[in-house]
Amino acid sequence: MTVRIAVIGAGIMGADHARIVAGDLPGAVLQVVCDPSQKRARALAEECGAKDVASDALATIARSDVDAALIASPDETHASLTLAAIEAGKPVLCEKPLAPSSADCMRVIQAEMKAGRLFVQIGFMRRFDPAYAEMKALLSVGTLGQAVIMHNFHRNVSAPANFTGLMAITNSAPHEFDVARFVLDTDYSSISAFQPAGVDASRTGAPVFMVLETSGGQLVNIEINNNAAYGYDVRGELVGEKGSVFLGAPVHSRINIELQSLERYAPDWRPRFAEAYRLQNKAWLKFVETGVPSPIAANAWDGYCATLTAEAGVKALSEGGKVVVECAEKPAFYHR
Ligand code: ISE
């Protein structure tokens, strides 16, 4: 059975997912591209060969010719559209974050538990990145010994005009909040957040530096710099008692020119994590087909944990000092 997918949102991520569904997801068909801008929806639908276009997200999710929804609309719409998909009995891949507030994440969790089965996968695609997968594997087989510290750098070329200073924590850092939890297989106990004194904190994309403690006794540090200028650069190093492992980035060529040798940085996250997005979407399609979620994919509980940590990080930055990350008790429903 071909899975008929509706992509909700034709912005930067919706367009990327539509291209993956249309061109690199055997077993699926791009049934509908939905966006309030019909011009944008039509352009993407024509590019990808979608069967139809629409402007009403809720009506699209309810359509009888839509089997599953991929939500890539603005962050503040994610929770309500995910709830609609659960209500319609349709599996959903919801781009991060699940919701800007942990309370709205909890509404999704309660709806999914009431429905009695898992419907939701969250778009924390780094879990599928081969480098993070190798990092986690080396830790789990004991090569590194006990993990002690995880370093994370996350640099964008420049922040979009609508990016507020706090979105470094609420929009960008959730990737690290989730992937460090995933690699270390732990939760956070506290977070501290800082900004360089010499930087205008109100400036879009001002750097933020965070230090988190985990319930497993590790330290996780995260640098977010959304105006790094030189390239899209995500780095990491997992340090254990016996060794460490650096996060590698896919390099397809090295250029020798004018007495120099260089590698190019990606301009943004889409080419840097191209393989991760494709592996994530393939895992989601298998979830849609079988009802069995991928053991590594992020679910609604993971989405809640990332948003809760972001909320604590915003509090830590504004108040100073260490803020306790108080995660609710994980329901058995979400135990893998
Ligand atoms: C963006 O929303 C993403 O999800 C990217 O993966 C991340 O690198 C970027 O910082 C976010 O703004």
mmCIF file of C-alpha atoms and ligand atoms in Angstrom:
data_model
loop_
_atom_site.group_PDB
_atom_site.id
_atom_site.type_symbol
_atom_site.label_atom_id
_atom_site.label_comp_id
_atom_site.label_asym_id
_atom_site.label_seq_id
_atom_site.Cartn_x
_atom_site.Cartn_y
_atom_site.Cartn_z
ATOM 1 C CA MET A 1 0.000 0.000 0.000
ATOM 2 C CA THR A 2 1.407 3.407 -0.956
ATOM 3 C CA VAL A 3 1.242 5.819 1.954
ATOM 4 C CA ARG A 4 -0.386 9.101 0.949
ATOM 5 C CA ILE A 5 1.398 11.912 2.805
ATOM 6 C CA ALA A 6 0.290 15.500 3.318
ATOM 7 C CA VAL A 7 3.047 18.013 3.985
ATOM 8 C CA ILE A 8 1.719 20.868 6.085
ATOM 9 C CA GLY A 9 3.802 24.001 5.500
ATOM 10 C CA ALA A 10 5.724 24.927 2.360
ATOM 11 C CA GLY A 11 8.489 26.918 4.030
ATOM 12 C CA ILE A 12 12.150 25.941 4.233
ATOM 13 C CA MET A 13 11.549 22.651 6.065
ATOM 14 C CA GLY A 14 8.226 21.790 4.416
ATOM 15 C CA ALA A 15 9.850 22.195 1.018
ATOM 16 C CA ASP A 16 12.782 19.995 2.011
ATOM 17 C CA HIS A 17 10.496 17.287 3.354
ATOM 18 C CA ALA A 18 8.243 17.489 0.266
ATOM 19 C CA ARG A 19 11.282 16.911 -1.952
ATOM 20 C CA ILE A 20 12.312 13.922 0.164
ATOM 21 C CA VAL A 21 8.796 12.428 0.134
ATOM 22 C CA ALA A 22 8.455 12.962 -3.621
ATOM 23 C CA GLY A 23 11.897 11.845 -4.644
ATOM 24 C CA ASP A 24 13.525 9.724 -1.971
ATOM 25 C CA LEU A 25 10.870 7.848 0.016
ATOM 26 C CA PRO A 26 9.836 4.628 -1.786
ATOM 27 C CA GLY A 27 6.391 3.484 -0.658
ATOM 28 C CA ALA A 28 5.092 6.997 -0.147
ATOM 29 C CA VAL A 29 3.408 9.533 -2.380
ATOM 30 C CA LEU A 30 3.201 13.302 -1.875
ATOM 31 C CA GLN A 31 -0.571 13.596 -1.822
ATOM 32 C CA VAL A 32 -1.069 17.211 -0.714
ATOM 33 C CA VAL A 33 1.046 20.288 -0.139
ATOM 34 C CA CYS A 34 -0.776 22.556 2.278
ATOM 35 C CA ASP A 35 0.168 26.150 3.005
ATOM 36 C CA PRO A 36 -1.831 29.359 3.657
ATOM 37 C CA SER A 37 -0.007 30.837 0.680
ATOM 38 C CA GLN A 38 -1.532 29.102 -2.331
ATOM 39 C CA LYS A 39 1.203 30.566 -4.504
ATOM 40 C CA ARG A 40 3.885 28.898 -2.380
ATOM 41 C CA ALA A 41 1.921 25.659 -2.114
ATOM 42 C CA ARG A 42 1.337 25.477 -5.889
ATOM 43 C CA ALA A 43 4.970 26.193 -6.701
ATOM 44 C CA LEU A 44 6.180 23.422 -4.397
ATOM 45 C CA ALA A 45 3.450 21.009 -5.543
ATOM 46 C CA GLU A 46 4.383 21.568 -9.184
ATOM 47 C CA GLU A 47 8.084 21.130 -8.439
ATOM 48 C CA CYS A 48 7.467 17.859 -6.582
ATOM 49 C CA GLY A 49 4.524 16.479 -8.549
ATOM 50 C CA ALA A 50 2.110 16.526 -5.606
ATOM 51 C CA LYS A 51 -1.420 15.296 -6.311
ATOM 52 C CA ASP A 52 -3.073 18.361 -4.831
ATOM 53 C CA VAL A 53 -2.639 21.634 -2.961
ATOM 54 C CA ALA A 54 -4.600 23.032 -0.040
ATOM 55 C CA SER A 55 -4.610 25.969 2.346
ATOM 56 C CA ASP A 56 -6.521 24.617 5.358
ATOM 57 C CA ALA A 57 -4.271 22.415 7.534
ATOM 58 C CA LEU A 58 -7.027 20.866 9.667
ATOM 59 C CA ALA A 59 -9.133 19.983 6.633
ATOM 60 C CA THR A 60 -6.070 18.525 4.913
ATOM 61 C CA ILE A 61 -5.249 16.277 7.871
ATOM 62 C CA ALA A 62 -8.867 15.032 7.880
ATOM 63 C CA ARG A 63 -8.959 14.199 4.140
ATOM 64 C CA SER A 64 -9.831 10.594 3.325
ATOM 65 C CA ASP A 65 -7.032 10.521 0.733
ATOM 66 C CA VAL A 66 -4.383 11.422 3.349
ATOM 67 C CA ASP A 67 -2.908 8.562 5.385
ATOM 68 C CA ALA A 68 -0.258 10.487 7.341
ATOM 69 C CA ALA A 69 0.759 14.087 8.024
ATOM 70 C CA LEU A 70 4.187 15.681 8.023
ATOM 71 C CA ILE A 71 3.934 18.924 9.977
ATOM 72 C CA ALA A 72 6.437 21.600 8.986
ATOM 73 C CA SER A 73 4.318 24.694 9.668
ATOM 74 C CA PRO A 74 5.342 27.447 12.113
ATOM 75 C CA ASP A 75 6.388 26.182 15.567
ATOM 76 C CA GLU A 76 3.326 27.571 17.363
ATOM 77 C CA THR A 77 0.989 25.449 15.193
ATOM 78 C CA HIS A 78 2.730 22.117 15.784
ATOM 79 C CA ALA A 79 0.870 20.951 18.874
ATOM 80 C CA SER A 80 -2.646 21.765 17.631
ATOM 81 C CA LEU A 81 -2.031 20.108 14.256
ATOM 82 C CA THR A 82 -0.491 17.060 15.932
ATOM 83 C CA LEU A 83 -3.567 16.806 18.160
ATOM 84 C CA ALA A 84 -5.764 16.950 15.051
ATOM 85 C CA ALA A 85 -3.782 14.117 13.466
ATOM 86 C CA ILE A 86 -4.162 11.975 16.595
ATOM 87 C CA GLU A 87 -7.892 12.770 16.639
ATOM 88 C CA ALA A 88 -8.108 11.692 12.984
ATOM 89 C CA GLY A 89 -6.175 8.497 13.780
ATOM 90 C CA LYS A 90 -3.312 9.485 11.467
ATOM 91 C CA PRO A 91 0.412 9.054 12.181
ATOM 92 C CA VAL A 92 2.401 12.290 12.218
ATOM 93 C CA LEU A 93 5.975 13.422 11.815
ATOM 94 C CA CYS A 94 6.086 16.757 13.588
ATOM 95 C CA GLU A 95 9.075 19.015 12.985
ATOM 96 C CA LYS A 96 10.776 20.237 16.145
ATOM 97 C CA PRO A 97 9.734 21.646 18.485
ATOM 98 C CA LEU A 98 6.587 19.678 19.358
ATOM 99 C CA ALA A 99 5.422 22.915 20.983
ATOM 100 C CA PRO A 100 7.040 26.075 22.344
ATOM 101 C CA SER A 101 5.531 25.276 25.783
ATOM 102 C CA SER A 102 5.917 22.098 27.827
ATOM 103 C CA ALA A 103 2.243 22.404 28.791
ATOM 104 C CA ASP A 104 1.213 22.074 25.143
ATOM 105 C CA CYS A 105 3.603 19.156 24.714
ATOM 106 C CA MET A 106 1.839 17.509 27.657
ATOM 107 C CA ARG A 107 -1.535 18.009 25.951
ATOM 108 C CA VAL A 108 -0.238 15.969 23.008
ATOM 109 C CA ILE A 109 1.111 13.294 25.343
ATOM 110 C CA GLN A 110 -2.223 13.007 27.138
ATOM 111 C CA ALA A 111 -4.103 12.756 23.822
ATOM 112 C CA GLU A 112 -1.749 10.069 22.524
ATOM 113 C CA MET A 113 -2.041 8.067 25.733
ATOM 114 C CA LYS A 114 -5.844 8.399 25.627
ATOM 115 C CA ALA A 115 -5.808 7.126 22.027
ATOM 116 C CA GLY A 116 -3.939 4.081 23.326
ATOM 117 C CA ARG A 117 -1.272 3.893 20.623
ATOM 118 C CA LEU A 118 1.724 5.900 19.410
ATOM 119 C CA PHE A 119 1.040 8.288 16.529
ATOM 120 C CA VAL A 120 3.770 10.911 16.913
ATOM 121 C CA GLN A 121 7.391 11.079 15.798
ATOM 122 C CA ILE A 122 9.302 14.320 16.364
ATOM 123 C CA GLY A 123 11.775 15.683 13.803
ATOM 124 C CA PHE A 124 14.932 15.421 15.901
ATOM 125 C CA MET A 125 16.753 14.009 12.910
ATOM 126 C CA ARG A 126 20.241 14.130 14.423
ATOM 127 C CA ARG A 127 19.479 10.810 16.134
ATOM 128 C CA PHE A 128 19.714 9.292 12.634
ATOM 129 C CA ASP A 129 22.974 11.061 11.708
ATOM 130 C CA PRO A 130 25.678 8.389 11.233
ATOM 131 C CA ALA A 131 28.230 10.330 13.313
ATOM 132 C CA TYR A 132 25.932 10.642 16.349
ATOM 133 C CA ALA A 133 24.939 6.990 15.858
ATOM 134 C CA GLU A 134 28.609 5.958 16.006
ATOM 135 C CA MET A 135 29.172 8.165 19.054
ATOM 136 C CA LYS A 136 26.267 6.460 20.847
ATOM 137 C CA ALA A 137 27.383 2.985 19.755
ATOM 138 C CA LEU A 138 30.952 3.501 21.043
ATOM 139 C CA LEU A 139 29.555 4.568 24.400
ATOM 140 C CA SER A 140 27.052 1.726 24.646
ATOM 141 C CA VAL A 141 29.628 -1.013 23.915
ATOM 142 C CA GLY A 142 32.019 0.397 26.553
ATOM 143 C CA THR A 143 34.796 1.624 24.251
ATOM 144 C CA LEU A 144 34.825 5.052 25.906
ATOM 145 C CA GLY A 145 34.196 3.896 29.431
ATOM 146 C CA GLN A 146 31.857 5.984 31.575
ATOM 147 C CA ALA A 147 30.787 9.194 29.808
ATOM 148 C CA VAL A 148 31.836 12.318 31.709
ATOM 149 C CA ILE A 149 31.399 15.341 29.393
ATOM 150 C CA MET A 150 29.729 16.069 26.065
ATOM 151 C CA HIS A 151 30.796 19.205 24.200
ATOM 152 C CA ASN A 152 28.444 20.660 21.551
ATOM 153 C CA PHE A 153 28.912 23.572 19.108
ATOM 154 C CA HIS A 154 25.995 24.642 16.913
ATOM 155 C CA ARG A 155 26.716 27.515 14.541
ATOM 156 C CA ASN A 156 24.509 28.970 11.829
ATOM 157 C CA VAL A 157 25.769 31.372 9.173
ATOM 158 C CA SER A 158 23.242 34.001 10.193
ATOM 159 C CA ALA A 159 19.995 34.145 12.086
ATOM 160 C CA PRO A 160 16.777 34.798 10.124
ATOM 161 C CA ALA A 161 15.358 38.305 10.554
ATOM 162 C CA ASN A 162 12.476 36.982 12.681
ATOM 163 C CA PHE A 163 14.837 35.168 15.058
ATOM 164 C CA THR A 164 14.726 36.547 18.587
ATOM 165 C CA GLY A 165 17.757 36.277 20.836
ATOM 166 C CA LEU A 166 16.018 33.599 22.938
ATOM 167 C CA MET A 167 15.374 31.409 19.874
ATOM 168 C CA ALA A 168 18.968 30.269 20.190
ATOM 169 C CA ILE A 169 17.640 28.365 23.212
ATOM 170 C CA THR A 170 14.051 27.628 22.133
ATOM 171 C CA ASN A 171 14.566 26.853 18.435
ATOM 172 C CA SER A 172 18.208 25.884 17.815
ATOM 173 C CA ALA A 173 19.375 24.286 21.063
ATOM 174 C CA PRO A 174 16.544 21.700 21.266
ATOM 175 C CA HIS A 175 18.590 19.665 18.800
ATOM 176 C CA GLU A 176 21.420 19.413 21.311
ATOM 177 C CA PHE A 177 19.044 19.019 24.267
ATOM 178 C CA ASP A 178 17.583 15.982 22.512
ATOM 179 C CA VAL A 179 20.654 14.405 20.928
ATOM 180 C CA ALA A 180 22.771 14.629 24.090
ATOM 181 C CA ARG A 181 19.937 12.985 26.083
ATOM 182 C CA PHE A 182 19.742 10.320 23.352
ATOM 183 C CA VAL A 183 23.511 9.640 23.152
ATOM 184 C CA LEU A 184 23.984 9.606 26.926
ATOM 185 C CA ASP A 185 20.649 7.855 27.563
ATOM 186 C CA THR A 186 19.924 10.137 30.489
ATOM 187 C CA ASP A 187 17.906 13.174 31.541
ATOM 188 C CA TYR A 188 18.963 16.615 32.729
ATOM 189 C CA SER A 189 18.979 17.781 36.323
ATOM 190 C CA SER A 190 19.979 21.424 35.835
ATOM 191 C CA ILE A 191 20.886 24.091 33.281
ATOM 192 C CA SER A 192 22.901 27.321 33.431
ATOM 193 C CA ALA A 193 23.015 29.808 30.552
ATOM 194 C CA PHE A 194 25.366 32.661 29.685
ATOM 195 C CA GLN A 195 25.983 35.251 26.988
ATOM 196 C CA PRO A 196 29.250 37.062 26.243
ATOM 197 C CA ALA A 197 29.236 40.401 28.048
ATOM 198 C CA GLY A 198 30.521 42.101 24.933
ATOM 199 C CA VAL A 199 27.606 41.015 22.774
ATOM 200 C CA ASP A 200 24.284 42.843 22.546
ATOM 201 C CA ALA A 201 22.027 40.141 24.052
ATOM 202 C CA SER A 202 19.011 41.581 22.305
ATOM 203 C CA ARG A 203 20.696 41.216 18.916
ATOM 204 C CA THR A 204 19.172 38.547 16.711
ATOM 205 C CA GLY A 205 21.219 35.387 17.008
ATOM 206 C CA ALA A 206 23.476 36.571 19.849
ATOM 207 C CA PRO A 207 25.622 33.643 21.070
ATOM 208 C CA VAL A 208 24.448 31.628 24.071
ATOM 209 C CA PHE A 209 26.561 29.200 26.105
ATOM 210 C CA MET A 210 24.844 26.620 28.305
ATOM 211 C CA VAL A 211 26.050 24.066 30.814
ATOM 212 C CA LEU A 212 23.745 21.219 31.778
ATOM 213 C CA GLU A 213 24.121 18.576 34.465
ATOM 214 C CA THR A 214 22.613 15.170 33.837
ATOM 215 C CA SER A 215 21.009 12.745 36.267
ATOM 216 C CA GLY A 216 23.808 10.392 35.213
ATOM 217 C CA GLY A 217 26.431 12.762 36.636
ATOM 218 C CA GLN A 218 27.728 14.081 33.319
ATOM 219 C CA LEU A 219 28.227 17.662 32.111
ATOM 220 C CA VAL A 220 26.917 18.777 28.735
ATOM 221 C CA ASN A 221 27.958 22.118 27.293
ATOM 222 C CA ILE A 222 26.289 23.742 24.316
ATOM 223 C CA GLU A 223 27.434 26.764 22.331
ATOM 224 C CA ILE A 224 24.798 28.235 20.046
ATOM 225 C CA ASN A 225 26.018 30.937 17.686
ATOM 226 C CA ASN A 226 23.463 31.794 15.025
ATOM 227 C CA ASN A 227 25.629 34.488 13.471
ATOM 228 C CA ALA A 228 28.858 32.540 13.016
ATOM 229 C CA ALA A 229 29.205 33.994 9.490
ATOM 230 C CA TYR A 230 31.757 31.461 8.126
ATOM 231 C CA GLY A 231 29.481 28.435 7.638
ATOM 232 C CA TYR A 232 26.992 26.006 9.122
ATOM 233 C CA ASP A 233 29.138 24.173 11.639
ATOM 234 C CA VAL A 234 27.872 21.581 14.135
ATOM 235 C CA ARG A 235 30.527 19.885 16.224
ATOM 236 C CA GLY A 236 30.591 17.618 19.202
ATOM 237 C CA GLU A 237 32.901 15.551 21.325
ATOM 238 C CA LEU A 238 31.854 12.854 23.763
ATOM 239 C CA VAL A 239 34.492 12.413 26.482
ATOM 240 C CA GLY A 240 34.656 9.166 28.440
ATOM 241 C CA GLU A 241 36.965 7.812 31.117
ATOM 242 C CA LYS A 242 38.893 5.772 28.521
ATOM 243 C CA GLY A 243 38.755 7.977 25.443
ATOM 244 C CA SER A 244 36.695 10.399 23.413
ATOM 245 C CA VAL A 245 34.952 10.569 20.050
ATOM 246 C CA PHE A 246 34.571 13.664 17.881
ATOM 247 C CA LEU A 247 31.488 14.238 15.770
ATOM 248 C CA GLY A 248 32.496 14.050 12.107
ATOM 249 C CA ALA A 249 30.778 15.973 9.329
ATOM 250 C CA PRO A 250 30.311 14.478 5.852
ATOM 251 C CA VAL A 251 33.018 15.906 3.567
ATOM 252 C CA HIS A 252 32.574 15.033 -0.111
ATOM 253 C CA SER A 253 35.535 16.895 -1.557
ATOM 254 C CA ARG A 254 38.693 18.805 -0.696
ATOM 255 C CA ILE A 255 39.663 21.705 -2.957
ATOM 256 C CA ASN A 256 43.281 22.592 -3.737
ATOM 257 C CA ILE A 257 43.633 26.060 -5.219
ATOM 258 C CA GLU A 258 46.028 29.019 -5.091
ATOM 259 C CA LEU A 259 48.410 27.494 -2.579
ATOM 260 C CA GLN A 260 45.596 26.433 -0.264
ATOM 261 C CA SER A 261 43.626 23.294 0.477
ATOM 262 C CA LEU A 262 40.068 23.691 1.778
ATOM 263 C CA GLU A 263 36.801 21.997 2.522
ATOM 264 C CA ARG A 264 33.525 23.809 2.158
ATOM 265 C CA TYR A 265 31.022 24.285 4.956
ATOM 266 C CA ALA A 266 27.339 23.686 4.279
ATOM 267 C CA PRO A 267 25.285 26.903 4.102
ATOM 268 C CA ASP A 268 22.674 25.461 6.499
ATOM 269 C CA TRP A 269 21.416 22.295 8.196
ATOM 270 C CA ARG A 270 19.709 20.725 5.172
ATOM 271 C CA PRO A 271 22.821 19.594 3.288
ATOM 272 C CA ARG A 272 24.774 19.012 6.532
ATOM 273 C CA PHE A 273 22.136 16.556 7.799
ATOM 274 C CA ALA A 274 20.776 15.385 4.424
ATOM 275 C CA GLU A 275 21.390 11.707 5.228
ATOM 276 C CA ALA A 276 19.862 12.059 8.689
ATOM 277 C CA TYR A 277 16.666 13.578 7.276
ATOM 278 C CA ARG A 278 16.312 10.762 4.752
ATOM 279 C CA LEU A 279 16.956 8.045 7.330
ATOM 280 C CA GLN A 280 14.538 9.747 9.751
ATOM 281 C CA ASN A 281 11.790 9.979 7.125
ATOM 282 C CA LYS A 282 12.299 6.365 6.050
ATOM 283 C CA ALA A 283 12.014 5.259 9.678
ATOM 284 C CA TRP A 284 8.813 7.304 10.021
ATOM 285 C CA LEU A 285 7.320 5.717 6.888
ATOM 286 C CA LYS A 286 8.023 2.276 8.347
ATOM 287 C CA PHE A 287 6.284 3.431 11.546
ATOM 288 C CA VAL A 288 3.263 4.512 9.459
ATOM 289 C CA GLU A 289 3.219 1.183 7.610
ATOM 290 C CA THR A 290 3.666 -1.071 10.642
ATOM 291 C CA GLY A 291 2.503 0.933 13.647
ATOM 292 C CA VAL A 292 5.836 0.076 15.278
ATOM 293 C CA PRO A 293 8.003 3.145 15.997
ATOM 294 C CA SER A 294 11.739 3.191 15.314
ATOM 295 C CA PRO A 295 13.655 2.440 18.537
ATOM 296 C CA ILE A 296 15.780 5.542 18.003
ATOM 297 C CA ALA A 297 13.219 8.050 16.742
ATOM 298 C CA ALA A 298 12.097 10.853 19.039
ATOM 299 C CA ASN A 299 8.528 10.577 20.319
ATOM 300 C CA ALA A 300 6.197 13.056 22.004
ATOM 301 C CA TRP A 301 7.845 12.423 25.364
ATOM 302 C CA ASP A 302 11.226 13.364 23.893
ATOM 303 C CA GLY A 303 9.603 16.464 22.431
ATOM 304 C CA TYR A 304 8.314 17.391 25.909
ATOM 305 C CA CYS A 305 11.762 16.882 27.471
ATOM 306 C CA ALA A 306 13.445 19.151 24.898
ATOM 307 C CA THR A 307 10.885 21.933 25.351
ATOM 308 C CA LEU A 308 10.992 21.662 29.151
ATOM 309 C CA THR A 309 14.788 22.015 29.033
ATOM 310 C CA ALA A 310 14.482 25.045 26.743
ATOM 311 C CA GLU A 311 12.047 26.666 29.179
ATOM 312 C CA ALA A 312 14.543 26.121 32.013
ATOM 313 C CA GLY A 313 17.321 27.507 29.828
ATOM 314 C CA VAL A 314 15.397 30.700 29.119
ATOM 315 C CA LYS A 315 14.787 31.076 32.867
ATOM 316 C CA ALA A 316 18.473 30.482 33.600
ATOM 317 C CA LEU A 317 19.548 33.122 31.085
ATOM 318 C CA SER A 318 17.134 35.737 32.368
ATOM 319 C CA GLU A 319 17.623 35.068 36.103
ATOM 320 C CA GLY A 320 21.226 33.878 36.160
ATOM 321 C CA GLY A 321 22.394 30.900 38.173
ATOM 322 C CA LYS A 322 21.534 27.237 37.883
ATOM 323 C CA VAL A 323 17.905 26.238 37.183
ATOM 324 C CA VAL A 324 16.649 22.774 38.089
ATOM 325 C CA VAL A 325 15.145 20.861 35.133
ATOM 326 C CA GLU A 326 12.056 19.264 36.666
ATOM 327 C CA CYS A 327 10.853 16.589 34.256
ATOM 328 C CA ALA A 328 7.564 14.833 35.034
ATOM 329 C CA GLU A 329 7.595 11.105 35.731
ATOM 330 C CA LYS A 330 7.887 9.271 32.372
ATOM 331 C CA PRO A 331 4.689 7.282 31.746
ATOM 332 C CA ALA A 332 5.136 3.549 31.112
ATOM 333 C CA PHE A 333 3.361 4.221 27.805
ATOM 334 C CA TYR A 334 6.618 5.804 26.542
ATOM 335 C CA HIS A 335 9.059 3.239 27.875
ATOM 336 C CA ARG A 336 10.828 1.532 24.960
HETATM 337 C C1 ISE B 1 16.519 25.241 12.651
HETATM 338 O O1 ISE B 1 15.152 25.369 13.000
HETATM 339 C C2 ISE B 1 16.878 23.795 12.643
HETATM 340 O O2 ISE B 1 16.138 22.941 13.049
HETATM 341 C C3 ISE B 1 18.287 23.529 12.304
HETATM 342 O O3 ISE B 1 18.539 22.128 12.332
HETATM 343 C C4 ISE B 1 19.181 24.235 13.303
HETATM 344 O O4 ISE B 1 20.530 24.057 12.955
HETATM 345 C C5 ISE B 1 18.866 25.715 13.323
HETATM 346 O O5 ISE B 1 19.678 26.333 14.308
HETATM 347 C C6 ISE B 1 17.397 25.931 13.665
HETATM 348 O O6 ISE B 1 17.109 27.316 13.667
#
